[in-house]
Short mmCIF file of C-alpha atoms and ligand atoms in Angstrom, two decimals:
data_model
loop_
_atom_site.label_atom_id
_atom_site.label_comp_id
_atom_site.label_asym_id
_atom_site.label_seq_id
_atom_site.Cartn_x
_atom_site.Cartn_y
_atom_site.Cartn_z
CA MET Y 1 30.64 26.25 -99.40
CA LYS Y 2 28.12 26.20 -102.21
CA LEU Y 3 29.34 22.82 -103.37
CA PHE Y 4 28.84 21.47 -99.92
CA ILE Y 5 25.25 22.63 -99.93
CA VAL Y 6 24.63 21.11 -103.32
CA SER Y 7 26.02 17.77 -102.35
CA SER Y 8 24.17 17.73 -99.07
CA LEU Y 9 20.97 18.46 -100.97
CA VAL Y 10 21.60 15.47 -103.15
CA ALA Y 11 22.39 13.28 -100.22
CA THR Y 12 19.29 14.11 -98.25
CA ALA Y 13 16.80 14.84 -100.97
CA GLY Y 14 17.40 11.69 -102.91
CA ALA Y 15 16.90 10.88 -106.54
CA TRP Y 16 13.35 12.12 -106.97
CA THR Y 17 14.29 15.74 -106.96
CA LEU Y 18 17.67 16.34 -108.52
CA SER Y 19 17.93 14.64 -111.89
CA PRO Y 20 21.37 14.57 -113.58
CA THR Y 21 20.29 17.00 -116.29
CA ARG Y 22 19.08 19.44 -113.72
CA LEU Y 23 22.29 19.11 -111.79
CA ALA Y 24 24.27 19.84 -114.92
CA SER Y 25 22.49 23.14 -115.32
CA PHE Y 26 23.05 24.01 -111.67
CA SER Y 27 25.08 27.15 -112.01
CA PRO Y 28 24.76 29.53 -109.10
CA THR Y 29 25.03 33.12 -110.21
CA THR Y 30 26.68 35.07 -107.52
CA THR Y 31 26.05 38.73 -107.06
CA SER Y 32 28.68 39.19 -104.40
CA GLY Y 33 32.13 40.52 -105.03
CA THR Y 34 31.15 43.82 -106.59
CA SER Y 35 31.83 46.83 -104.46
CA LEU Y 36 29.07 49.21 -103.50
CA SER Y 37 27.97 50.17 -106.96
CA ALA Y 38 26.39 53.51 -107.58
CA LEU Y 39 23.90 53.76 -110.37
CA LYS Y 40 25.40 53.34 -113.83
CA PRO Y 41 24.50 55.94 -116.44
CA GLY Y 42 21.03 55.24 -117.79
CA GLU Y 43 20.25 52.77 -115.01
CA LYS Y 44 17.03 53.32 -113.05
CA VAL Y 45 16.32 52.86 -109.37
CA THR Y 46 13.83 50.14 -108.53
CA LEU Y 47 11.98 51.24 -105.40
CA ILE Y 48 10.45 48.63 -103.12
CA GLY Y 49 8.19 49.47 -100.18
CA VAL Y 50 7.92 47.21 -97.14
CA ALA Y 51 5.30 47.98 -94.50
CA ALA Y 52 5.97 46.46 -91.12
CA ASP Y 53 5.17 47.23 -87.53
CA SER Y 54 8.63 46.46 -86.20
CA GLY Y 55 11.75 48.53 -85.86
CA CYS Y 56 13.75 49.18 -89.01
CA GLY Y 57 17.03 47.81 -90.22
CA LYS Y 58 17.39 44.85 -87.98
CA SER Y 59 14.71 42.69 -89.42
CA THR Y 60 15.52 39.26 -90.69
CA PHE Y 61 13.55 39.94 -93.83
CA MET Y 62 16.01 42.67 -94.81
CA ARG Y 63 18.86 40.25 -94.28
CA ARG Y 64 17.17 37.72 -96.53
CA LEU Y 65 16.41 40.30 -99.19
CA THR Y 66 19.81 41.96 -99.26
CA ASN Y 67 21.49 38.57 -99.26
CA ILE Y 68 19.71 37.61 -102.44
CA PHE Y 69 20.19 40.99 -104.12
CA GLY Y 70 23.47 42.21 -102.99
CA GLY Y 71 25.93 39.59 -101.86
CA GLU Y 72 27.34 39.20 -98.43
CA THR Y 73 28.35 42.66 -97.34
CA VAL Y 74 25.31 44.09 -95.64
CA GLY Y 75 25.94 46.75 -93.04
CA PRO Y 76 25.01 50.15 -91.70
CA LEU Y 77 25.88 53.19 -93.79
CA GLY Y 78 29.16 54.69 -92.63
CA GLY Y 79 29.88 51.64 -90.50
CA GLY Y 80 27.30 52.57 -87.87
CA PHE Y 81 27.71 54.20 -84.47
CA ASP Y 82 29.68 51.32 -83.00
CA GLY Y 83 31.96 51.26 -86.02
CA GLY Y 84 33.00 54.88 -85.61
CA GLY Y 85 30.27 56.26 -87.89
CA TRP Y 86 27.00 57.84 -86.87
CA GLU Y 87 23.75 56.46 -85.51
CA THR Y 88 22.04 55.42 -88.74
CA ASN Y 89 19.02 53.36 -89.78
CA THR Y 90 20.27 52.94 -93.33
CA LEU Y 91 21.61 49.59 -94.45
CA VAL Y 92 23.74 49.19 -97.55
CA SER Y 93 24.86 46.15 -99.46
CA ASP Y 94 26.49 45.73 -102.86
CA GLN Y 95 23.62 47.11 -104.89
CA THR Y 96 20.89 47.75 -102.38
CA THR Y 97 20.06 50.53 -99.95
CA VAL Y 98 17.50 50.03 -97.19
CA ILE Y 99 16.01 53.24 -95.86
CA CYS Y 100 14.00 53.38 -92.66
CA LEU Y 101 10.96 55.60 -92.97
CA ASP Y 102 11.19 56.56 -89.29
CA ASP Y 103 13.81 59.00 -90.57
CA PHE Y 104 10.91 61.09 -91.84
CA HIS Y 105 9.33 61.55 -88.43
CA ALA Y 106 8.04 65.08 -88.14
CA ASN Y 107 9.01 65.50 -84.50
CA ASP Y 108 11.58 64.10 -82.13
CA ARG Y 109 10.53 62.15 -79.03
CA GLU Y 110 10.16 65.30 -76.94
CA GLY Y 111 8.03 66.82 -79.68
CA ARG Y 112 5.73 63.83 -79.67
CA LYS Y 113 5.26 64.25 -75.94
CA LEU Y 114 3.84 67.69 -76.68
CA THR Y 115 1.56 66.64 -79.53
CA LYS Y 116 0.57 63.49 -77.61
CA LEU Y 117 0.40 61.62 -80.90
CA THR Y 118 2.05 58.31 -81.71
CA ALA Y 119 4.49 57.80 -84.55
CA LEU Y 120 1.77 55.70 -86.19
CA ASN Y 121 -0.20 58.87 -86.78
CA PRO Y 122 0.43 60.36 -90.24
CA LYS Y 123 0.63 63.82 -88.63
CA GLU Y 124 3.88 62.70 -87.02
CA ASN Y 125 5.41 61.92 -90.42
CA ASP Y 126 6.66 64.36 -93.00
CA PHE Y 127 5.29 62.90 -96.23
CA ASP Y 128 6.22 65.97 -98.29
CA THR Y 129 9.90 65.47 -97.56
CA MET Y 130 9.56 61.69 -97.90
CA TYR Y 131 8.03 62.10 -101.34
CA GLN Y 132 10.49 64.74 -102.50
CA MET Y 133 13.54 62.74 -101.42
CA LEU Y 134 12.39 59.36 -102.70
CA SER Y 135 11.40 60.99 -105.96
CA ASP Y 136 14.87 62.56 -106.27
CA LEU Y 137 16.52 59.26 -105.45
CA LYS Y 138 14.42 57.50 -108.07
CA ASN Y 139 15.56 60.06 -110.58
CA GLY Y 140 19.16 59.21 -109.82
CA LYS Y 141 19.91 62.15 -107.54
CA THR Y 142 21.91 62.01 -104.34
CA ILE Y 143 19.91 63.11 -101.31
CA SER Y 144 20.63 64.43 -97.87
CA LYS Y 145 18.18 62.55 -95.70
CA PRO Y 146 17.27 63.31 -92.08
CA ILE Y 147 18.01 60.70 -89.42
CA TYR Y 148 15.72 59.71 -86.60
CA ASN Y 149 17.97 58.48 -83.81
CA HIS Y 150 16.12 55.63 -82.08
CA VAL Y 151 18.51 55.56 -79.14
CA ASN Y 152 18.08 59.18 -78.13
CA GLY Y 153 14.80 59.96 -79.87
CA THR Y 154 16.38 62.91 -81.67
CA LEU Y 155 16.48 64.15 -85.25
CA ASP Y 156 20.19 64.07 -86.10
CA THR Y 157 22.40 65.65 -88.76
CA PRO Y 158 21.26 64.37 -92.18
CA GLU Y 159 23.24 61.72 -94.02
CA THR Y 160 24.06 61.48 -97.72
CA ILE Y 161 22.37 58.71 -99.67
CA GLU Y 162 23.45 57.87 -103.17
CA PRO Y 163 21.08 56.08 -105.50
CA THR Y 164 21.71 52.34 -105.94
CA PRO Y 165 19.94 50.03 -108.41
CA ILE Y 166 17.60 48.81 -105.66
CA VAL Y 167 16.27 50.97 -102.88
CA ILE Y 168 14.02 49.47 -100.23
CA VAL Y 169 11.99 51.70 -97.97
CA GLU Y 170 10.87 49.99 -94.82
CA GLY Y 171 8.61 51.31 -92.12
CA LEU Y 172 5.13 52.12 -90.95
CA HIS Y 173 3.78 54.11 -93.91
CA PRO Y 174 5.36 53.22 -97.24
CA MET Y 175 1.94 53.05 -98.93
CA TYR Y 176 0.03 55.66 -96.96
CA ASP Y 177 0.71 58.73 -99.08
CA SER Y 178 -0.49 58.32 -102.66
CA ARG Y 179 2.48 60.25 -104.10
CA VAL Y 180 4.98 58.01 -102.33
CA ARG Y 181 2.94 54.93 -103.22
CA ASP Y 182 3.03 55.82 -106.91
CA LEU Y 183 6.84 55.88 -106.78
CA LEU Y 184 6.99 52.26 -105.64
CA ASP Y 185 7.73 49.54 -108.18
CA PHE Y 186 6.56 46.85 -105.79
CA SER Y 187 5.12 46.78 -102.32
CA LEU Y 188 4.96 44.31 -99.47
CA TYR Y 189 3.11 44.23 -96.22
CA LEU Y 190 4.25 42.08 -93.29
CA ASP Y 191 1.02 41.33 -91.51
CA ILE Y 192 1.42 39.87 -88.05
CA SER Y 193 -1.92 38.91 -86.51
CA ASP Y 194 -2.79 40.24 -83.07
CA GLU Y 195 -2.56 36.79 -81.49
CA VAL Y 196 0.94 36.22 -82.80
CA LYS Y 197 2.05 39.75 -81.93
CA PHE Y 198 0.85 39.11 -78.40
CA ALA Y 199 2.63 35.76 -78.14
CA TRP Y 200 5.89 37.26 -79.42
CA LYS Y 201 5.64 40.25 -77.11
CA ILE Y 202 5.02 37.99 -74.14
CA GLN Y 203 8.07 36.00 -75.00
CA ARG Y 204 10.28 39.05 -75.40
CA ASP Y 205 8.92 41.49 -72.84
CA MET Y 206 7.69 39.14 -70.16
CA GLU Y 207 10.08 36.21 -70.29
CA GLU Y 208 13.18 38.21 -71.25
CA ARG Y 209 12.55 41.68 -69.83
CA GLY Y 210 10.31 40.92 -66.88
CA HIS Y 211 7.33 43.08 -67.87
CA SER Y 212 3.91 42.10 -66.54
CA LEU Y 213 1.18 40.54 -68.63
CA GLU Y 214 -1.08 43.52 -67.91
CA SER Y 215 1.46 46.07 -69.10
CA ILE Y 216 2.04 44.11 -72.31
CA GLN Y 217 -1.68 43.91 -72.92
CA ALA Y 218 -2.03 47.62 -72.21
CA SER Y 219 0.76 48.60 -74.59
CA ILE Y 220 -0.76 46.53 -77.39
CA GLU Y 221 -4.23 47.95 -76.72
CA ALA Y 222 -2.87 51.50 -76.68
CA ARG Y 223 -1.31 51.07 -80.09
CA LYS Y 224 -4.24 49.32 -81.72
CA PRO Y 225 -6.57 52.21 -82.64
CA ASP Y 226 -3.87 54.10 -84.55
CA PHE Y 227 -2.58 50.90 -86.03
CA ASP Y 228 -5.99 49.94 -87.35
CA ALA Y 229 -6.70 53.45 -88.59
CA PHE Y 230 -3.42 54.26 -90.33
CA ILE Y 231 -1.26 51.18 -90.87
CA ALA Y 232 -3.53 48.21 -91.62
CA PRO Y 233 -5.46 49.91 -94.48
CA GLN Y 234 -2.25 49.91 -96.52
CA LYS Y 235 -2.89 46.21 -97.12
CA GLU Y 236 -5.20 47.22 -99.92
CA PHE Y 237 -2.20 48.51 -101.85
CA SER Y 238 0.33 45.78 -101.17
CA ASP Y 239 1.33 43.59 -104.11
CA LEU Y 240 2.42 40.86 -101.74
CA THR Y 241 1.37 40.36 -98.15
CA ILE Y 242 2.92 37.89 -95.75
CA GLN Y 243 0.36 37.12 -93.10
CA VAL Y 244 1.42 35.43 -89.87
CA LEU Y 245 -1.29 33.62 -87.91
CA PRO Y 246 -1.49 31.02 -85.16
CA THR Y 247 -1.51 27.40 -86.30
CA GLN Y 248 -4.73 25.55 -87.04
CA LEU Y 249 -3.04 22.19 -86.65
CA ALA Y 250 -3.21 22.06 -82.87
CA GLU Y 251 -5.18 23.85 -80.20
CA ASP Y 252 -3.44 26.08 -77.65
CA ASP Y 253 -0.19 25.94 -79.58
CA THR Y 254 1.12 29.49 -79.48
CA LYS Y 255 4.52 28.69 -81.00
CA THR Y 256 3.62 27.08 -84.31
CA LEU Y 257 2.71 29.46 -87.10
CA ARG Y 258 0.43 29.44 -90.09
CA VAL Y 259 1.88 31.78 -92.68
CA ARG Y 260 0.15 32.92 -95.87
CA MET Y 261 1.74 34.54 -98.89
CA ILE Y 262 -0.99 36.64 -100.48
CA GLN Y 263 -0.10 37.60 -104.04
CA LYS Y 264 -2.02 40.22 -105.99
CA GLU Y 265 -3.10 39.29 -109.50
CA GLY Y 266 -2.40 41.51 -112.47
CA VAL Y 267 0.73 43.27 -111.18
CA GLN Y 268 3.14 44.04 -114.00
CA ASP Y 269 6.28 41.86 -114.03
CA PHE Y 270 4.97 39.76 -111.15
CA SER Y 271 3.37 36.40 -111.78
CA PRO Y 272 2.30 34.70 -108.58
CA CYS Y 273 4.03 31.57 -107.41
CA TYR Y 274 1.84 28.48 -107.22
CA LEU Y 275 1.71 24.96 -105.88
CA PHE Y 276 1.20 21.99 -108.27
CA ASP Y 277 -1.39 23.46 -110.61
CA GLU Y 278 -2.04 27.11 -111.32
CA GLY Y 279 -5.57 28.24 -110.52
CA SER Y 280 -6.60 25.10 -108.65
CA GLU Y 281 -7.36 24.58 -104.98
CA ILE Y 282 -4.75 22.49 -103.22
CA ASP Y 283 -4.58 21.03 -99.76
CA TRP Y 284 -1.33 19.17 -99.23
CA LYS Y 285 0.11 17.38 -96.22
CA PRO Y 286 3.52 16.25 -97.38
CA CYS Y 287 4.61 14.61 -94.14
CA GLY Y 288 5.61 11.03 -94.59
CA LYS Y 289 8.34 9.39 -96.55
CA LYS Y 290 9.81 12.47 -98.17
CA LEU Y 291 9.45 15.09 -95.51
CA SER Y 292 9.92 14.34 -91.87
CA CYS Y 293 7.77 16.34 -89.54
CA SER Y 294 6.92 15.90 -85.95
CA PHE Y 295 3.69 16.95 -84.26
CA PRO Y 296 1.67 18.93 -85.32
CA GLY Y 297 2.98 18.31 -88.84
CA ILE Y 298 3.03 20.55 -91.90
CA GLN Y 299 0.18 21.56 -94.13
CA PHE Y 300 0.32 23.52 -97.37
CA LYS Y 301 -2.61 25.14 -99.11
CA TYR Y 302 -2.98 27.00 -102.35
CA GLY Y 303 -5.91 28.74 -103.97
CA SER Y 304 -7.62 31.96 -105.06
CA ASP Y 305 -9.17 34.51 -102.76
CA THR Y 306 -9.95 38.19 -102.47
CA PHE Y 307 -8.02 40.41 -100.11
CA TYR Y 308 -9.02 44.00 -99.37
CA GLY Y 309 -11.03 44.04 -102.58
CA ASN Y 310 -8.29 42.63 -104.80
CA ASP Y 311 -8.07 39.27 -106.56
CA VAL Y 312 -5.19 37.32 -105.07
CA SER Y 313 -3.71 33.87 -105.04
CA VAL Y 314 -2.50 32.50 -101.77
CA ILE Y 315 0.06 29.92 -100.75
CA GLU Y 316 -0.10 28.87 -97.15
CA MET Y 317 2.20 26.90 -94.91
CA ASP Y 318 1.14 25.80 -91.46
CA GLY Y 319 3.75 24.14 -89.24
CA SER Y 320 7.55 23.89 -89.13
CA PHE Y 321 10.26 22.00 -90.98
CA ASP Y 322 12.14 19.40 -89.02
CA ASN Y 323 14.95 19.16 -91.49
CA LEU Y 324 15.55 22.24 -93.59
CA GLN Y 325 17.40 20.31 -96.27
CA GLU Y 326 14.25 18.44 -97.16
CA LEU Y 327 12.71 21.72 -98.20
CA VAL Y 328 13.93 20.96 -101.69
CA TYR Y 329 11.10 18.45 -101.86
CA VAL Y 330 8.56 21.22 -101.32
CA GLU Y 331 10.47 23.49 -103.69
CA SER Y 332 10.16 20.87 -106.42
CA HIS Y 333 6.37 21.21 -106.28
CA LEU Y 334 6.30 24.98 -106.53
CA SER Y 335 6.24 26.86 -109.83
CA ASN Y 336 7.00 30.47 -110.69
CA THR Y 337 9.44 30.68 -107.82
CA ALA Y 338 11.73 33.00 -109.80
CA THR Y 339 14.77 31.01 -108.77
CA LYS Y 340 17.65 30.84 -111.21
CA PHE Y 341 18.54 27.22 -110.67
CA TYR Y 342 16.92 24.22 -109.16
CA GLY Y 343 17.39 24.18 -105.40
CA GLU Y 344 18.16 27.87 -105.03
CA LEU Y 345 15.29 28.47 -102.61
CA THR Y 346 16.47 25.66 -100.36
CA GLN Y 347 20.07 26.80 -100.64
CA GLN Y 348 19.15 30.34 -99.63
CA MET Y 349 17.17 29.06 -96.64
CA LEU Y 350 20.13 26.94 -95.58
CA LYS Y 351 22.48 29.90 -95.86
CA LEU Y 352 20.49 31.71 -93.18
CA ALA Y 353 19.45 28.60 -91.31
CA ASP Y 354 20.21 30.22 -87.96
CA ALA Y 355 18.04 33.28 -88.61
CA PRO Y 356 14.65 33.43 -86.87
CA GLY Y 357 11.86 31.79 -88.83
CA SER Y 358 14.04 29.58 -90.99
CA ASP Y 359 12.14 26.49 -89.96
CA ASN Y 360 8.71 27.96 -90.55
CA GLY Y 361 6.63 29.81 -93.11
CA THR Y 362 7.93 33.26 -92.21
CA GLY Y 363 11.44 32.49 -93.45
CA PHE Y 364 10.15 30.39 -96.32
CA PHE Y 365 7.87 33.08 -97.74
CA GLN Y 366 10.28 35.91 -97.03
CA THR Y 367 12.84 34.06 -99.13
CA LEU Y 368 10.31 33.34 -101.86
CA ALA Y 369 9.22 36.99 -101.88
CA SER Y 370 12.85 38.05 -102.22
CA PHE Y 371 13.24 35.94 -105.35
CA LYS Y 372 10.07 37.42 -106.83
CA ILE Y 373 11.42 40.91 -106.17
CA ARG Y 374 14.74 40.03 -107.76
CA GLU Y 375 12.87 38.80 -110.83
CA LEU Y 376 10.82 41.97 -111.04
CA TYR Y 377 13.94 44.09 -110.70
CA GLU Y 378 15.71 42.17 -113.45
CA LYS Y 379 12.73 42.39 -115.79
CA ARG Y 380 12.48 46.14 -115.26
CA ALA Y 381 16.22 46.60 -115.72
CA ALA Y 382 16.16 44.62 -118.97
CA ALA Y 383 13.17 46.58 -120.29
CA ASN Y 384 14.89 49.80 -119.38
CA LYS Y 385 18.04 48.74 -121.22
CA ALA Y 386 16.01 47.87 -124.31
CA LYS Y 387 14.38 51.30 -124.17
CA GLU Y 388 17.77 52.97 -123.93
CA LYS Y 389 18.90 51.09 -127.03
CA VAL Y 390 15.92 52.21 -129.05
CA ALA Y 391 16.46 55.78 -127.92
CA ALA Y 392 20.15 55.70 -128.84
C1 NAG C 401 22.80 60.14 -77.32
O1 NAG C 401 22.97 61.40 -76.70
C2 NAG C 401 24.11 61.50 -75.88
C3 NAG C 401 24.05 62.84 -75.19
O2 NAG C 401 23.93 63.88 -76.11
C4 NAG C 401 25.34 61.30 -76.71
O3 NAG C 401 26.50 61.37 -75.92
C5 NAG C 401 25.28 59.93 -77.38
O4 NAG C 401 26.38 59.79 -78.26
C6 NAG C 401 24.00 59.79 -78.16
N1 NAG C 401 23.89 58.41 -78.61
C7 NAG C 401 23.77 58.10 -79.88
C8 NAG C 401 23.71 56.65 -80.18
O5 NAG C 401 23.69 58.91 -80.77
C1 NAG C 402 8.97 30.89 -86.55
O1 NAG C 402 9.49 32.12 -87.01
C2 NAG C 402 9.67 33.15 -86.06
C3 NAG C 402 10.26 34.37 -86.71
O2 NAG C 402 9.72 34.72 -87.90
C4 NAG C 402 10.58 32.68 -84.97
O3 NAG C 402 10.74 33.70 -84.02
C5 NAG C 402 10.01 31.45 -84.32
O4 NAG C 402 10.92 30.95 -83.39
C6 NAG C 402 9.67 30.37 -85.33
N1 NAG C 402 8.83 29.42 -84.64
C7 NAG C 402 9.01 28.10 -84.66
C8 NAG C 402 8.10 27.26 -83.88
O5 NAG C 402 9.89 27.59 -85.31
#
């Protein structure tokens, strides 16, 4: 399988990208094959926070992340409701656990009807328990975590979570509470602009579920005040933000996306990825001989900026790939990608080629972000090991 990908890369990418010496050092390290590994003695949990406005567990980003970290076997804890287990939001893979922060809702659905508050409101979330449990988990303790059942809107019997080397907490408020925020080793924010949110909702709720335009507009409007008050401000604290905007390449094109990877400067063990030349301003339209793109084309940008008061560097991709295999051409112009071998970014994108966003910047930057997180995790693990040695 991997060999096939390698050879197809060579075939389509041509000689300019894969030199023989680079090919010789092409040695995929595979993390799959190990069974669900609990924390080894002395090993620390690396805790990653992902803020997103969507439901937990099912997101493509989690699939991309866990695929890179933890091999192939990603699934619900206990096998999930359909697999004879319980209704869970927790995903486990070989060395990763993904916890949905909805599990720390303060009230069930009926309770929220009484308070008349949305789940976006911090009052509807139990940050004390969230902090206590994530802190315990980080210290290597097993926890008994509540479950918010999204099907029935109930708070179900808690489930047991064992610490794994990587724990990802995904949800609305990973960076809201300062105690929880301080536990995080790295944080991400998936920032979908209102225009794109609207276009996606129209596609799903109107075209697929038959809702009216007015009701979609109303539901977005109803959510917006709480969203702006409680969720969006977390962007200030995110180490990496993936921003999804409408394209600037064509007018009235609601399908094509402009996606920006906003990387905070000065974060320990995280050196931002860059295009061509670190610190410069780049505007790059690679379409032509080496990358085939149809209208409206592809445009990359790179440069420095400030974001919520922080110095950041930004890589941007506007447009879609026609042929995913040619991505290796773009990859060859990126530095600090945290890949382990040449072509790994392209290979990983090809592995999940059928997943939503694989032909545009959302998939591209989610994959890139996953590599950066893997790198950070490995640096921290190595430093921790060195510390243990000194102590011993
Ligand atoms: C939802 O509640 C009903 C009634 O109590 C129960 O039979 C069903 O198993 C629950 N569904 C899930 C997914 O937990
Ligand atoms: C871009 O990515 C999104 C998901 O992130 C996907 O739903 C959409 O179909 C993609 N759009 C295009 C034009 O490829």
